[in-house]
């Protein structure tokens, strides 16, 4: 079954930038776009309507304007729009389950806008079963045709994240820059088995490079037309990724698909990238 790109639209500049990004991506992939607004949340640019019927009409009007604008700009893309009478988080999560990806607007440098106001952003990104892309409203074009992806852990752990990155790069004829950041582990955290693997690789840095090469191997074979740049650096993963993504088209990071005792979490690396990256950020859940 064909999956659509789903976009949360709330009338803000950020959400319209997200809709435009989703339309461009859908055009590359030959997919439809579904615009979604949960009208129990007040749109940013629409006067307050006190009664439910008024709020619904305002939401539908907002979506009609957005659909027309996008349809004029992207005539090859099929658009549908839906206003749902519920709050944003459950509406977006339910829509995400049937989507290729969920796309939302992001202010950056702080709290995420619109549907991601306050704790809702962590709820959506932390609980979504499909990739979520956060898009800022910006006018600067990327200076490098690259999709930057963070690779951590073993090959199987990062498989879903690398798959998303290679698909995105293939769709836009871009290079994949695969980044693996590492730091010296505490002595007490290093077990005998892991130390043996490090010794066999000739040290920590060669071991990290070998781990990255192993993780990339199946995706290089599957996408031989996609150029790949490997980058292994010491340092904080979040900082290394943010520096690597400067001027890139897209940054892809992973999120462990598990629930914490007090709810879903997105992880420190994804959190840093969502709040500080200048380019769109895709957060991909993995097991």
Coordinates of C-alpha atoms in Angstrom, one line a residue, residues 77-260:
X77 CA 2.1 16.0 -6.3
X78 CA -1.3 14.7 -5.1
X79 CA -2.5 16.5 -1.9
X80 CA -5.3 15.7 0.5
X81 CA -6.2 17.7 3.6
X82 CA -8.0 16.7 6.8
X83 CA -9.1 18.6 9.9
X84 CA -9.6 16.3 12.8
X85 CA -11.5 17.1 16.1
X86 CA -8.9 16.0 18.6
X87 CA -5.7 17.2 20.1
X88 CA -2.5 17.2 18.2
X89 CA -0.4 14.4 19.8
X90 CA -2.8 11.4 19.3
X91 CA -3.8 12.7 15.8
X92 CA -0.3 13.0 14.6
X93 CA 0.8 9.7 16.1
X94 CA -2.1 7.8 14.5
X95 CA -1.4 9.4 11.1
X96 CA 2.3 8.7 11.4
X97 CA 1.7 4.9 11.7
X98 CA 0.3 4.9 8.1
X99 CA 2.8 7.4 6.7
X100 CA 6.1 7.2 4.9
X101 CA 7.2 9.9 7.4
X102 CA 5.8 12.6 9.5
X103 CA 6.9 16.2 8.8
X104 CA 6.6 19.0 11.3
X105 CA 7.7 22.6 11.6
X106 CA 10.5 23.5 14.0
X107 CA 11.7 26.9 15.3
X108 CA 15.1 25.6 16.3
X109 CA 17.3 27.1 19.0
X110 CA 14.7 26.3 21.6
X111 CA 11.2 24.9 21.9
X112 CA 9.7 23.5 18.7
X113 CA 6.8 25.4 17.3
X114 CA 3.1 24.7 16.7
X115 CA 2.3 21.0 17.2
X116 CA 5.6 20.6 19.1
X117 CA 4.9 23.3 21.7
X118 CA 6.0 22.3 25.2
X119 CA 6.1 18.6 26.0
X120 CA 4.1 17.6 22.9
X121 CA 7.2 17.6 20.7
X122 CA 8.9 14.9 22.8
X123 CA 5.6 12.9 23.0
X124 CA 5.3 12.9 19.2
X125 CA 9.0 12.3 18.3
X126 CA 9.5 9.9 21.2
X127 CA 6.5 7.7 20.5
X128 CA 6.2 7.8 16.7
X129 CA 6.7 4.4 15.0
X130 CA 7.8 6.1 11.8
X131 CA 10.5 8.7 11.0
X132 CA 9.7 12.3 12.0
X133 CA 11.3 15.2 10.1
X134 CA 11.6 18.6 11.8
X135 CA 11.9 21.5 9.3
X136 CA 12.8 25.1 10.2
X137 CA 11.5 28.1 8.3
X138 CA 14.6 29.4 6.6
X139 CA 15.7 31.1 3.3
X140 CA 19.3 29.9 3.0
X141 CA 19.8 27.1 0.5
X142 CA 22.1 24.2 1.5
X143 CA 25.7 24.6 0.3
X144 CA 26.5 20.9 0.2
X145 CA 24.4 18.2 -1.5
X146 CA 24.9 15.8 1.4
X147 CA 22.7 13.8 3.7
X148 CA 24.5 13.5 7.0
X149 CA 23.7 10.5 9.2
X150 CA 24.9 9.5 12.7
X151 CA 26.0 5.9 13.1
X152 CA 26.2 4.4 16.5
X153 CA 26.4 0.9 17.9
X154 CA 26.5 -2.2 15.7
X155 CA 25.4 -2.7 12.1
X156 CA 22.0 -4.1 13.1
X157 CA 21.3 -1.4 15.6
X158 CA 21.8 1.4 13.0
X159 CA 20.2 -0.4 10.0
X160 CA 16.9 1.6 10.0
X161 CA 18.8 4.9 10.3
X162 CA 21.2 4.2 7.5
X163 CA 18.3 2.9 5.3
X164 CA 16.5 6.2 5.7
X165 CA 19.7 8.2 4.9
X166 CA 20.6 6.2 1.8
X167 CA 17.0 6.4 0.5
X168 CA 17.0 10.2 1.0
X169 CA 20.3 10.6 -0.7
X170 CA 19.3 8.4 -3.6
X171 CA 16.1 10.4 -4.1
X172 CA 18.0 13.8 -4.3
X173 CA 21.3 12.5 -6.0
X174 CA 23.2 13.5 -2.9
X175 CA 26.2 12.1 -1.0
X176 CA 25.8 10.3 2.3
X177 CA 28.2 11.5 5.0
X178 CA 28.2 8.8 7.6
X179 CA 29.5 10.1 11.0
X180 CA 30.6 8.0 13.9
X181 CA 31.8 9.9 17.0
X182 CA 33.5 8.2 19.9
X183 CA 35.1 9.0 23.2
X184 CA 37.4 7.0 25.5
X185 CA 35.3 4.6 27.6
X186 CA 35.8 4.5 31.4
X187 CA 38.1 1.6 32.3
X188 CA 35.5 0.0 34.5
X189 CA 33.0 -0.1 31.6
X190 CA 35.3 -2.0 29.3
X191 CA 34.8 -5.7 29.5
X192 CA 37.3 -8.4 28.5
X193 CA 35.4 -9.2 25.3
X194 CA 35.2 -5.6 24.1
X195 CA 38.9 -5.0 24.9
X196 CA 39.8 -8.1 22.9
X197 CA 37.9 -6.7 19.9
X198 CA 39.7 -3.3 20.2
X199 CA 43.1 -5.1 20.4
X200 CA 42.3 -7.1 17.3
X201 CA 41.4 -4.0 15.4
X202 CA 44.7 -2.3 16.4
X203 CA 43.3 0.3 18.8
X204 CA 40.2 2.3 19.5
X205 CA 40.2 4.5 16.4
X206 CA 40.8 1.7 13.9
X207 CA 38.0 -0.3 15.7
X208 CA 35.6 2.6 15.3
X209 CA 36.4 2.9 11.6
X210 CA 36.0 -0.8 11.1
X211 CA 32.6 -0.7 12.9
X212 CA 31.4 2.1 10.6
X213 CA 32.6 0.3 7.5
X214 CA 30.8 -2.8 8.6
X215 CA 27.6 -0.9 9.2
X216 CA 27.8 0.8 5.8
X217 CA 28.7 -2.3 3.7
X218 CA 25.1 -3.6 3.0
X219 CA 23.9 -0.1 2.1
X220 CA 26.8 0.7 -0.2
X221 CA 25.9 -2.6 -2.0
X222 CA 22.2 -1.7 -2.2
X223 CA 22.8 1.9 -3.4
X224 CA 26.0 1.7 -5.4
X225 CA 25.1 5.0 -7.2
X226 CA 25.2 6.9 -3.8
X227 CA 28.6 8.4 -3.0
X228 CA 29.7 7.9 0.6
X229 CA 32.0 9.9 2.9
X230 CA 33.1 8.2 6.1
X231 CA 33.9 10.5 9.1
X232 CA 35.1 9.1 12.4
X233 CA 35.9 11.7 15.1
X234 CA 36.5 11.8 18.8
X235 CA 34.1 14.1 20.7
X236 CA 30.5 14.5 21.8
X237 CA 28.2 12.8 19.2
X238 CA 25.8 15.7 19.2
X239 CA 28.5 18.3 18.6
X240 CA 30.3 16.3 16.0
X241 CA 27.0 15.8 14.1
X242 CA 26.0 19.4 14.3
X243 CA 29.4 20.5 12.9
X244 CA 29.2 17.9 10.1
X245 CA 25.7 18.9 9.1
X246 CA 26.5 22.6 8.7
X247 CA 25.4 23.4 5.1
X248 CA 24.0 19.9 4.4
X249 CA 20.5 19.2 3.0
X250 CA 19.4 16.8 5.8
X251 CA 20.6 15.4 9.1
X252 CA 19.5 11.9 10.1
X253 CA 19.7 10.6 13.6
X254 CA 18.4 7.6 15.4
X255 CA 16.2 7.1 18.5
X256 CA 15.8 3.9 20.5
X257 CA 12.2 2.8 20.1
X258 CA 11.6 2.1 23.8
X259 CA 9.7 3.7 26.6
X260 CA 11.3 5.1 29.8

